Every structure is written in structure tokens, then in C-alpha cells.
Amino acid sequence: MRFTGYLMLALLLSAAPAAHTQMPSGPPSVGVVRAQQTAITETSEFVGRVQAIDRVALTARVTAFIEQRLFVEGTEVKQGDLLYRLERAPFEAAVQQQEAAVADTTARLANANIQLARAQSLLNTPAGQRSNVDDAVANQRSLAAQVLSAQAQLKAAQINLDYTEIRAPVAGKISRTSITVGNVVSPSTGPLASIVSQDPMYVLFPVASRTLTELEKRYAEKGGTSAMVVKLRLPDGSLYNHDGKIDYEEPSVSATTDTILLRAKIGNPPRVQAEAGQRVERPLVDGAFVTVLVQGVQPVMALGIPRKAVLSDQQGDYVYVVGADNKVEQRRVQLGQSTPTTAVIAGGLKEGEMVVADGIQRARPGIQVSPGPASPPPAPESANAGKS
């Protein structure tokens, strides 16, 4: 009897887990969100290149030796700063020579004026002759022309003297010098150095003609391209903290790429203020590639859901919708301009429908689920064109 009791107890214990596993389970739990209108700042993304507004190649205007270089290579210079001083003595001598020529011809012109006045005063007397007056007029006019010529040559000599000081025509960063002190330079020598302006800068970026047409239509009521804000993503991936404005549009479409070149102007202040003669570091460098983000001035309302709720396969994008009977339905959707966290729905979904956002791996078309609130939706942000 005792053995029989132990046997029955063992059978009951072994059957307990089997009975537990056979208990019916409830529908899987999923987190859902309601498709609703969301504020989206539309953004189109392009590849651009930074370009200095002013670029000047410094060249010698006269032939002379370089006596001094008065700048530090790679630093920023101000407009009007003296950069090179050339040999001045020969040009100072030329100025003095022309000053003497002006003085000589001026003196002779003064004497000619006296002779002309005397001849004219004697014209009505027996001693006067018309021919003397005519000769005096011709001499006076000839000397007046010589004075003008001498003054012009003096001005040219003074200009050449001024060319012995090469100054910065624009403010900006100066390159290394290509000709060192002690060498002879001339107009045919080539650039001595170059200056590129630093603040503000241009950003040039090509836009497909079709894309530009769509952008202009989208912002036509808000001012067209002037209603767009330009932001930059730097090569290290960081977002530049200054905004720009589009100020130029190429008048023709490129025949090879079917794009139109746009230009934006954007500030480029120094990272840290530097003392005179020290190198200044700025975020934007002439010639650098950047990512251009063209945004609307004001956000627009669009039907949005969390980006994580959108799945993709070979047929395109889709979401799982939970109906009134808590059954799951697969719904094909078309995406508009979307951000990494918010998907803008252009078609396939109606406002107010419940979309599975959490526990998507437990959802299958046709099954019944236990819906609950999903994690909070992300804050409104910029939407990137072409991103899905």
C-alpha cells in the first residue's frame, strides 16, 4: 500500500508541469501609437563646397628688389596692411626728376604768358605786329601742353613709387610667400602670395533642376528661395551653429549633370579670438566639402509616426495597424520627407489609426494582440529629403 501511494504521488507531480504548459496563453502585448499630424521642418540635403568670397593674388607692379616682407605666413591680415616693401630709391629719384621738369615748364609757361600779353598790348601801336602775337600764342599754348605732359609724367612716377609698397587689397588669410627678400620681382614674375577672405564665406552646391523646381513650388507662398534657411554639417559630422541664406542661383542648367548651382552666404567667425600676428582658427575652410541642409523657415504639419514603426521588404515600406478588434493588419505606406526618428506618411495611412511601434517582432498579420501605449514619440525635428 505504501508503495502504491508513493507511485500515485510521483505520477501527480510529473503531471503537474505538463498541465501547466497546456494552459492557454493570452494575445501578445504590443505598444501602439496613433498616427497624427506632427510639426516637421522640411530639409533637403546636398553636397557643397566652401568658397572664399574674395581671393586676391598679390603681384608686383614695378621691377625692383624686395627689401622687406612684413607679414607672418598663414595669418590673417587687414585691408590696407603693408605686406611687401620694394626698393624705393630709383623711383624716388624719378619723382624728383619729374618734379624738376614740371617746375621748368611751368616757369617757361609763365614767361610765355608775359610775352603774349606784351605782344597783344603792342598790337594797336605802330610797333606792334600781328605775326608777333600769333607766335606768342603758339609758344604759350605749346608750353601749356608741355606743363600738362610733365605733370602727367610726375603722376606716373609717383604711382610707380607707391607701387613699391604692396598692401593688402582685402582682409583675409595670407598664404606663404613664393618670392623671398632680396630677389628682383616684376609684373611678369607671377603671384608673390595670395589672400583669401574668411568671414563671411560662400557655400556652392548643385541641385537637380527637378528638385529645385519642387523646392521653389513648396516655398513659393513664403518667398521662394529667400524663405529657405541653410545649415551645414561639417566633415566631422557636427552641425555648424550658424545659419546662411541663398543669395545666388545660376542662370543656366548644367548640360552634363542636369543641375543648377546655388550659392549661400554664411558667417565664419573665429573659434577663439587671437592676437595680431597669430593664426586664427575658423570652422569653415576655403575649398572644404560640407553637407548642405536646406530647411524651410517655418515647420509644416504632416501625418507622422515613429520611424521605428516602419518596416521594409522587397515590395517597399509597410506598417502593422491594429484595428478595432485588436487584430493586426499589414499596411503598405508611402513615405514623405522623414527624419531618423519620425516617418512622414504620404499615403497608405489615415490620421487616428493605431500603428504598432513596440514589440513589432510579436506582431503578425491576422493575429489578435493586446495593445498598450508605446514609448513617448520623439520631439519634432528636421526632415531630410530623400531619406526614408
Short mmCIF file of N, CA and C in Angstrom, two decimals, residues 195-342:
data_model
loop_
_atom_site.label_atom_id
_atom_site.label_comp_id
_atom_site.label_asym_id
_atom_site.label_seq_id
_atom_site.Cartn_x
_atom_site.Cartn_y
_atom_site.Cartn_z
N ILE A 195 45.70 86.04 -50.96
CA ILE A 195 44.85 86.31 -49.79
C ILE A 195 43.46 85.79 -50.09
N VAL A 196 42.90 85.04 -49.15
CA VAL A 196 41.51 84.58 -49.28
C VAL A 196 40.73 85.13 -48.08
N SER A 197 39.59 85.74 -48.36
CA SER A 197 38.77 86.29 -47.27
C SER A 197 38.21 85.16 -46.42
N GLN A 198 37.84 85.48 -45.17
CA GLN A 198 37.46 84.46 -44.20
C GLN A 198 36.04 84.58 -43.67
N ASP A 199 35.51 85.76 -43.57
CA ASP A 199 34.20 85.93 -42.94
C ASP A 199 33.47 87.10 -43.60
N PRO A 200 32.30 86.82 -44.23
CA PRO A 200 31.63 85.52 -44.37
C PRO A 200 32.22 84.70 -45.50
N MET A 201 31.63 83.49 -45.72
CA MET A 201 32.07 82.59 -46.78
C MET A 201 30.88 82.24 -47.66
N TYR A 202 31.19 81.78 -48.85
CA TYR A 202 30.18 81.21 -49.75
C TYR A 202 30.17 79.69 -49.60
N VAL A 203 29.01 79.10 -49.84
CA VAL A 203 28.89 77.65 -49.98
C VAL A 203 28.16 77.39 -51.29
N LEU A 204 28.82 76.70 -52.21
CA LEU A 204 28.24 76.39 -53.51
C LEU A 204 27.78 74.93 -53.51
N PHE A 205 26.56 74.69 -54.00
CA PHE A 205 26.06 73.31 -54.04
C PHE A 205 25.13 73.14 -55.23
N PRO A 206 25.32 72.05 -56.00
CA PRO A 206 24.45 71.79 -57.15
C PRO A 206 23.16 71.11 -56.71
N VAL A 207 22.06 71.50 -57.33
CA VAL A 207 20.75 70.94 -57.05
C VAL A 207 20.13 70.47 -58.37
N ALA A 208 19.58 69.26 -58.37
CA ALA A 208 18.91 68.78 -59.57
C ALA A 208 17.80 69.75 -59.95
N SER A 209 17.68 70.04 -61.24
CA SER A 209 16.71 71.03 -61.69
C SER A 209 15.30 70.67 -61.25
N ARG A 210 14.97 69.39 -61.25
CA ARG A 210 13.63 68.97 -60.81
C ARG A 210 13.46 69.24 -59.32
N THR A 211 14.49 68.94 -58.53
CA THR A 211 14.41 69.18 -57.09
C THR A 211 14.25 70.67 -56.80
N LEU A 212 15.00 71.51 -57.53
CA LEU A 212 14.90 72.95 -57.31
C LEU A 212 13.49 73.45 -57.65
N THR A 213 12.91 72.93 -58.71
CA THR A 213 11.54 73.31 -59.07
C THR A 213 10.56 72.95 -57.96
N GLU A 214 10.74 71.76 -57.38
CA GLU A 214 9.86 71.33 -56.28
C GLU A 214 10.04 72.23 -55.06
N LEU A 215 11.29 72.59 -54.76
CA LEU A 215 11.55 73.47 -53.62
C LEU A 215 10.92 74.84 -53.84
N GLU A 216 11.07 75.38 -55.03
CA GLU A 216 10.50 76.70 -55.31
C GLU A 216 8.98 76.68 -55.21
N LYS A 217 8.35 75.61 -55.67
CA LYS A 217 6.89 75.49 -55.54
C LYS A 217 6.48 75.38 -54.07
N ARG A 218 7.25 74.60 -53.32
CA ARG A 218 6.91 74.38 -51.92
C ARG A 218 6.97 75.66 -51.11
N TYR A 219 7.93 76.52 -51.43
CA TYR A 219 8.11 77.75 -50.64
C TYR A 219 7.67 79.00 -51.39
N ALA A 220 6.90 78.82 -52.47
CA ALA A 220 6.51 79.98 -53.29
C ALA A 220 5.72 80.99 -52.48
N GLU A 221 4.80 80.54 -51.64
CA GLU A 221 3.97 81.45 -50.86
C GLU A 221 4.73 82.10 -49.72
N LYS A 222 5.92 81.58 -49.40
CA LYS A 222 6.69 82.10 -48.27
C LYS A 222 7.91 82.90 -48.72
N GLY A 223 8.03 83.13 -50.05
CA GLY A 223 9.13 83.94 -50.53
C GLY A 223 10.14 83.21 -51.38
N GLY A 224 9.85 81.96 -51.77
CA GLY A 224 10.76 81.21 -52.63
C GLY A 224 12.04 80.83 -51.91
N THR A 225 13.16 80.93 -52.63
CA THR A 225 14.44 80.53 -52.04
C THR A 225 14.85 81.42 -50.87
N SER A 226 14.33 82.65 -50.83
CA SER A 226 14.66 83.53 -49.70
C SER A 226 14.03 83.05 -48.41
N ALA A 227 13.05 82.14 -48.51
CA ALA A 227 12.40 81.60 -47.30
C ALA A 227 13.12 80.36 -46.79
N MET A 228 14.22 79.99 -47.41
CA MET A 228 14.95 78.80 -47.01
C MET A 228 16.12 79.17 -46.11
N VAL A 229 16.35 78.36 -45.11
CA VAL A 229 17.49 78.53 -44.20
C VAL A 229 18.52 77.46 -44.54
N VAL A 230 19.76 77.86 -44.66
CA VAL A 230 20.83 76.94 -45.00
C VAL A 230 21.64 76.62 -43.74
N LYS A 231 21.73 75.34 -43.43
CA LYS A 231 22.57 74.86 -42.34
C LYS A 231 23.64 73.95 -42.93
N LEU A 232 24.72 73.76 -42.18
CA LEU A 232 25.83 72.96 -42.67
C LEU A 232 26.16 71.86 -41.67
N ARG A 233 26.53 70.70 -42.23
CA ARG A 233 27.12 69.63 -41.43
C ARG A 233 28.58 69.52 -41.83
N LEU A 234 29.46 69.72 -40.87
CA LEU A 234 30.89 69.77 -41.15
C LEU A 234 31.44 68.38 -41.44
N PRO A 235 32.66 68.29 -41.98
CA PRO A 235 33.23 66.98 -42.32
C PRO A 235 33.32 66.02 -41.14
N ASP A 236 33.42 66.53 -39.90
CA ASP A 236 33.48 65.63 -38.75
C ASP A 236 32.09 65.17 -38.29
N GLY A 237 31.03 65.57 -39.00
CA GLY A 237 29.68 65.14 -38.66
C GLY A 237 28.92 66.08 -37.76
N SER A 238 29.58 67.09 -37.21
CA SER A 238 28.92 68.03 -36.31
C SER A 238 28.12 69.05 -37.11
N LEU A 239 27.07 69.58 -36.48
CA LEU A 239 26.21 70.58 -37.13
C LEU A 239 26.77 71.97 -36.84
N TYR A 240 27.00 72.74 -37.89
CA TYR A 240 27.54 74.09 -37.76
C TYR A 240 26.50 74.99 -37.11
N ASN A 241 26.93 75.82 -36.17
CA ASN A 241 25.98 76.59 -35.36
C ASN A 241 25.65 77.96 -35.93
N HIS A 242 25.89 78.18 -37.22
CA HIS A 242 25.50 79.43 -37.86
C HIS A 242 24.67 79.10 -39.11
N ASP A 243 23.64 79.89 -39.35
CA ASP A 243 22.77 79.69 -40.49
C ASP A 243 23.15 80.62 -41.63
N GLY A 244 22.79 80.24 -42.84
CA GLY A 244 23.05 81.05 -44.01
C GLY A 244 21.81 81.26 -44.85
N LYS A 245 21.94 82.08 -45.88
CA LYS A 245 20.85 82.38 -46.79
C LYS A 245 21.32 82.21 -48.24
N ILE A 246 20.44 81.70 -49.08
CA ILE A 246 20.76 81.57 -50.50
C ILE A 246 20.73 82.97 -51.13
N ASP A 247 21.82 83.36 -51.80
CA ASP A 247 21.89 84.70 -52.39
C ASP A 247 22.14 84.68 -53.89
N TYR A 248 22.27 83.49 -54.48
CA TYR A 248 22.55 83.45 -55.92
C TYR A 248 22.09 82.11 -56.49
N GLU A 249 21.56 82.17 -57.70
CA GLU A 249 21.15 80.96 -58.43
C GLU A 249 21.69 81.06 -59.85
N GLU A 250 22.41 80.04 -60.28
CA GLU A 250 22.99 80.03 -61.62
C GLU A 250 21.88 80.17 -62.66
N PRO A 251 22.08 81.01 -63.69
CA PRO A 251 21.00 81.24 -64.66
C PRO A 251 20.79 80.12 -65.66
N SER A 252 21.66 79.11 -65.68
CA SER A 252 21.51 78.03 -66.66
C SER A 252 21.73 76.68 -65.98
N VAL A 253 21.18 75.63 -66.62
CA VAL A 253 21.30 74.26 -66.12
C VAL A 253 22.51 73.61 -66.75
N SER A 254 23.26 72.87 -65.96
CA SER A 254 24.43 72.16 -66.49
C SER A 254 23.98 71.10 -67.48
N ALA A 255 24.58 71.10 -68.66
CA ALA A 255 24.19 70.16 -69.70
C ALA A 255 24.63 68.74 -69.39
N THR A 256 25.65 68.58 -68.56
CA THR A 256 26.18 67.24 -68.26
C THR A 256 25.53 66.61 -67.04
N THR A 257 25.15 67.41 -66.05
CA THR A 257 24.61 66.85 -64.81
C THR A 257 23.15 67.20 -64.56
N ASP A 258 22.57 68.06 -65.39
CA ASP A 258 21.17 68.50 -65.22
C ASP A 258 20.95 69.09 -63.83
N THR A 259 21.91 69.88 -63.37
CA THR A 259 21.81 70.53 -62.06
C THR A 259 21.95 72.03 -62.22
N ILE A 260 21.48 72.74 -61.21
CA ILE A 260 21.62 74.19 -61.14
C ILE A 260 22.46 74.52 -59.90
N LEU A 261 23.42 75.38 -60.07
CA LEU A 261 24.31 75.73 -58.96
C LEU A 261 23.67 76.83 -58.12
N LEU A 262 23.56 76.58 -56.82
CA LEU A 262 23.09 77.57 -55.87
C LEU A 262 24.25 78.01 -54.99
N ARG A 263 24.12 79.23 -54.47
CA ARG A 263 25.17 79.76 -53.59
C ARG A 263 24.52 80.36 -52.35
N ALA A 264 25.08 80.04 -51.21
CA ALA A 264 24.61 80.61 -49.94
C ALA A 264 25.75 81.35 -49.27
N LYS A 265 25.40 82.39 -48.53
CA LYS A 265 26.39 83.16 -47.76
C LYS A 265 26.18 82.85 -46.29
N ILE A 266 27.28 82.55 -45.58
CA ILE A 266 27.18 82.14 -44.18
C ILE A 266 28.37 82.68 -43.40
N GLY A 267 28.13 83.06 -42.17
CA GLY A 267 29.20 83.63 -41.34
C GLY A 267 30.24 82.59 -40.96
N ASN A 268 31.46 83.06 -40.70
CA ASN A 268 32.57 82.18 -40.33
C ASN A 268 33.44 82.83 -39.26
N PRO A 269 32.86 83.09 -38.08
CA PRO A 269 33.64 83.76 -37.03
C PRO A 269 34.73 82.84 -36.48
N PRO A 270 35.78 83.42 -35.88
CA PRO A 270 36.85 82.58 -35.33
C PRO A 270 36.38 81.79 -34.12
N ARG A 271 36.97 80.61 -33.96
CA ARG A 271 36.63 79.79 -32.79
C ARG A 271 37.08 80.49 -31.50
N VAL A 272 38.29 81.04 -31.54
CA VAL A 272 38.85 81.75 -30.39
C VAL A 272 39.52 83.02 -30.91
N GLN A 273 39.28 84.12 -30.22
CA GLN A 273 39.91 85.37 -30.62
C GLN A 273 41.43 85.28 -30.44
N ALA A 274 42.15 85.69 -31.47
CA ALA A 274 43.61 85.61 -31.43
C ALA A 274 44.19 87.02 -31.52
N GLU A 275 45.40 87.16 -31.01
CA GLU A 275 46.09 88.43 -31.07
C GLU A 275 46.68 88.65 -32.46
N ALA A 276 47.06 89.90 -32.73
CA ALA A 276 47.61 90.25 -34.03
C ALA A 276 48.87 89.44 -34.30
N GLY A 277 48.97 88.90 -35.51
CA GLY A 277 50.13 88.10 -35.88
C GLY A 277 50.00 86.63 -35.55
N GLN A 278 48.96 86.23 -34.82
CA GLN A 278 48.74 84.82 -34.51
C GLN A 278 47.75 84.21 -35.48
N ARG A 279 47.85 82.92 -35.65
CA ARG A 279 46.96 82.22 -36.57
C ARG A 279 45.55 82.13 -35.97
N VAL A 280 44.57 82.36 -36.82
CA VAL A 280 43.16 82.35 -36.40
C VAL A 280 42.51 81.09 -36.94
N GLU A 281 41.88 80.32 -36.05
CA GLU A 281 41.19 79.10 -36.45
C GLU A 281 39.71 79.40 -36.65
N ARG A 282 39.20 79.03 -37.82
CA ARG A 282 37.79 79.21 -38.13
C ARG A 282 37.20 77.87 -38.58
N PRO A 283 35.89 77.66 -38.35
CA PRO A 283 35.29 76.36 -38.69
C PRO A 283 35.28 76.06 -40.19
N LEU A 284 35.03 77.08 -41.01
CA LEU A 284 34.92 76.86 -42.45
C LEU A 284 36.23 77.22 -43.13
N VAL A 285 36.70 76.31 -44.00
CA VAL A 285 37.96 76.49 -44.71
C VAL A 285 37.67 76.50 -46.20
N ASP A 286 38.27 77.43 -46.90
CA ASP A 286 38.07 77.55 -48.34
C ASP A 286 38.38 76.23 -49.04
N GLY A 287 37.45 75.77 -49.86
CA GLY A 287 37.64 74.55 -50.63
C GLY A 287 37.15 73.28 -49.96
N ALA A 288 36.73 73.35 -48.69
CA ALA A 288 36.31 72.15 -47.96
C ALA A 288 34.92 71.69 -48.42
N PHE A 289 34.69 70.36 -48.39
CA PHE A 289 33.38 69.80 -48.67
C PHE A 289 32.54 69.80 -47.39
N VAL A 290 31.26 70.14 -47.52
CA VAL A 290 30.33 70.12 -46.40
C VAL A 290 28.99 69.56 -46.89
N THR A 291 28.16 69.15 -45.94
CA THR A 291 26.79 68.74 -46.26
C THR A 291 25.88 69.94 -46.05
N VAL A 292 25.13 70.30 -47.07
CA VAL A 292 24.26 71.47 -47.03
C VAL A 292 22.84 71.00 -46.72
N LEU A 293 22.23 71.57 -45.67
CA LEU A 293 20.86 71.27 -45.28
C LEU A 293 20.01 72.50 -45.56
N VAL A 294 19.11 72.38 -46.52
CA VAL A 294 18.22 73.49 -46.87
C VAL A 294 16.89 73.25 -46.19
N GLN A 295 16.52 74.15 -45.26
CA GLN A 295 15.32 73.99 -44.46
C GLN A 295 14.34 75.11 -44.73
N GLY A 296 13.06 74.82 -44.47
CA GLY A 296 12.05 75.85 -44.50
C GLY A 296 12.13 76.72 -43.26
N VAL A 297 11.68 77.96 -43.36
CA VAL A 297 11.74 78.87 -42.23
C VAL A 297 10.79 78.42 -41.13
N GLN A 298 9.62 77.92 -41.50
CA GLN A 298 8.62 77.50 -40.52
C GLN A 298 8.31 76.03 -40.71
N PRO A 299 8.04 75.28 -39.59
CA PRO A 299 7.65 73.87 -39.71
C PRO A 299 6.31 73.73 -40.41
N VAL A 300 6.11 72.59 -41.04
CA VAL A 300 4.83 72.27 -41.68
C VAL A 300 4.22 71.08 -40.95
N MET A 301 2.91 70.96 -41.02
CA MET A 301 2.20 69.85 -40.38
C MET A 301 2.09 68.69 -41.37
N ALA A 302 2.43 67.50 -40.91
CA ALA A 302 2.36 66.30 -41.75
C ALA A 302 1.98 65.12 -40.88
N LEU A 303 1.38 64.10 -41.50
CA LEU A 303 0.99 62.89 -40.79
C LEU A 303 2.26 62.11 -40.45
N GLY A 304 2.51 61.91 -39.16
CA GLY A 304 3.76 61.27 -38.76
C GLY A 304 3.56 60.16 -37.76
N ILE A 305 4.48 59.20 -37.78
CA ILE A 305 4.55 58.10 -36.82
C ILE A 305 6.03 57.90 -36.49
N PRO A 306 6.33 57.16 -35.40
CA PRO A 306 7.73 56.90 -35.10
C PRO A 306 8.42 56.14 -36.24
N ARG A 307 9.64 56.50 -36.52
CA ARG A 307 10.39 55.86 -37.61
C ARG A 307 10.57 54.38 -37.37
N LYS A 308 10.66 53.96 -36.11
CA LYS A 308 10.88 52.55 -35.81
C LYS A 308 9.67 51.69 -36.14
N ALA A 309 8.49 52.31 -36.38
CA ALA A 309 7.30 51.54 -36.70
C ALA A 309 7.26 51.13 -38.16
N VAL A 310 8.15 51.67 -38.99
CA VAL A 310 8.14 51.39 -40.42
C VAL A 310 9.11 50.26 -40.73
N LEU A 311 8.60 49.24 -41.42
CA LEU A 311 9.42 48.12 -41.87
C LEU A 311 9.51 48.15 -43.39
N SER A 312 10.48 47.42 -43.93
CA SER A 312 10.68 47.41 -45.38
C SER A 312 10.97 45.99 -45.85
N ASP A 313 10.51 45.70 -47.05
CA ASP A 313 10.87 44.46 -47.73
C ASP A 313 11.06 44.77 -49.20
N GLN A 314 11.09 43.72 -50.03
CA GLN A 314 11.35 43.93 -51.45
C GLN A 314 10.24 44.72 -52.13
N GLN A 315 9.04 44.69 -51.57
CA GLN A 315 7.91 45.40 -52.17
C GLN A 315 7.81 46.85 -51.71
N GLY A 316 8.57 47.24 -50.69
CA GLY A 316 8.54 48.61 -50.22
C GLY A 316 8.35 48.71 -48.72
N ASP A 317 7.81 49.83 -48.27
CA ASP A 317 7.63 50.11 -46.85
C ASP A 317 6.22 49.69 -46.39
N TYR A 318 6.14 49.26 -45.13
CA TYR A 318 4.84 48.88 -44.58
C TYR A 318 4.85 49.05 -43.07
N VAL A 319 3.65 49.06 -42.48
CA VAL A 319 3.48 49.13 -41.04
C VAL A 319 2.43 48.11 -40.63
N TYR A 320 2.38 47.83 -39.32
CA TYR A 320 1.34 46.98 -38.76
C TYR A 320 0.31 47.88 -38.09
N VAL A 321 -0.94 47.75 -38.52
CA VAL A 321 -2.04 48.55 -37.98
C VAL A 321 -2.92 47.65 -37.12
N VAL A 322 -3.29 48.12 -35.93
CA VAL A 322 -4.18 47.38 -35.04
C VAL A 322 -5.58 47.95 -35.18
N GLY A 323 -6.55 47.09 -35.60
CA GLY A 323 -7.92 47.53 -35.80
C GLY A 323 -8.72 47.55 -34.52
N ALA A 324 -10.01 47.82 -34.67
CA ALA A 324 -10.90 47.90 -33.50
C ALA A 324 -11.04 46.57 -32.79
N ASP A 325 -10.87 45.44 -33.52
CA ASP A 325 -10.96 44.12 -32.91
C ASP A 325 -9.61 43.62 -32.41
N ASN A 326 -8.63 44.53 -32.35
CA ASN A 326 -7.28 44.22 -31.87
C ASN A 326 -6.56 43.24 -32.79
N LYS A 327 -7.00 43.12 -34.03
CA LYS A 327 -6.31 42.26 -34.97
C LYS A 327 -5.31 43.09 -35.79
N VAL A 328 -4.20 42.46 -36.13
CA VAL A 328 -3.11 43.13 -36.83
C VAL A 328 -3.32 43.05 -38.34
N GLU A 329 -3.09 44.17 -39.00
CA GLU A 329 -3.18 44.24 -40.45
C GLU A 329 -1.90 44.85 -41.00
N GLN A 330 -1.34 44.23 -42.03
CA GLN A 330 -0.16 44.80 -42.70
C GLN A 330 -0.63 45.86 -43.69
N ARG A 331 -0.04 47.04 -43.62
CA ARG A 331 -0.49 48.14 -44.46
C ARG A 331 0.72 48.73 -45.21
N ARG A 332 0.65 48.76 -46.53
CA ARG A 332 1.70 49.37 -47.34
C ARG A 332 1.56 50.90 -47.26
N VAL A 333 2.69 51.60 -47.10
CA VAL A 333 2.66 53.06 -46.96
C VAL A 333 3.68 53.69 -47.89
N GLN A 334 3.43 54.95 -48.21
CA GLN A 334 4.38 55.76 -48.97
C GLN A 334 4.91 56.85 -48.03
N LEU A 335 6.23 56.97 -48.00
CA LEU A 335 6.87 57.91 -47.08
C LEU A 335 7.15 59.24 -47.77
N GLY A 336 6.99 60.31 -47.01
CA GLY A 336 7.41 61.63 -47.46
C GLY A 336 8.78 61.93 -46.90
N GLN A 337 9.08 63.22 -46.70
CA GLN A 337 10.36 63.61 -46.12
C GLN A 337 10.38 63.19 -44.66
N SER A 338 11.29 62.28 -44.32
CA SER A 338 11.31 61.69 -42.99
C SER A 338 12.63 61.99 -42.30
N THR A 339 12.60 61.93 -40.98
CA THR A 339 13.80 62.12 -40.16
C THR A 339 14.22 60.76 -39.62
N PRO A 340 15.38 60.66 -38.98
CA PRO A 340 15.79 59.38 -38.42
C PRO A 340 14.82 58.85 -37.36
N THR A 341 13.99 59.70 -36.76
CA THR A 341 13.10 59.23 -35.71
C THR A 341 11.62 59.38 -36.04
N THR A 342 11.28 60.20 -37.02
CA THR A 342 9.88 60.42 -37.38
C THR A 342 9.69 60.14 -38.87
#
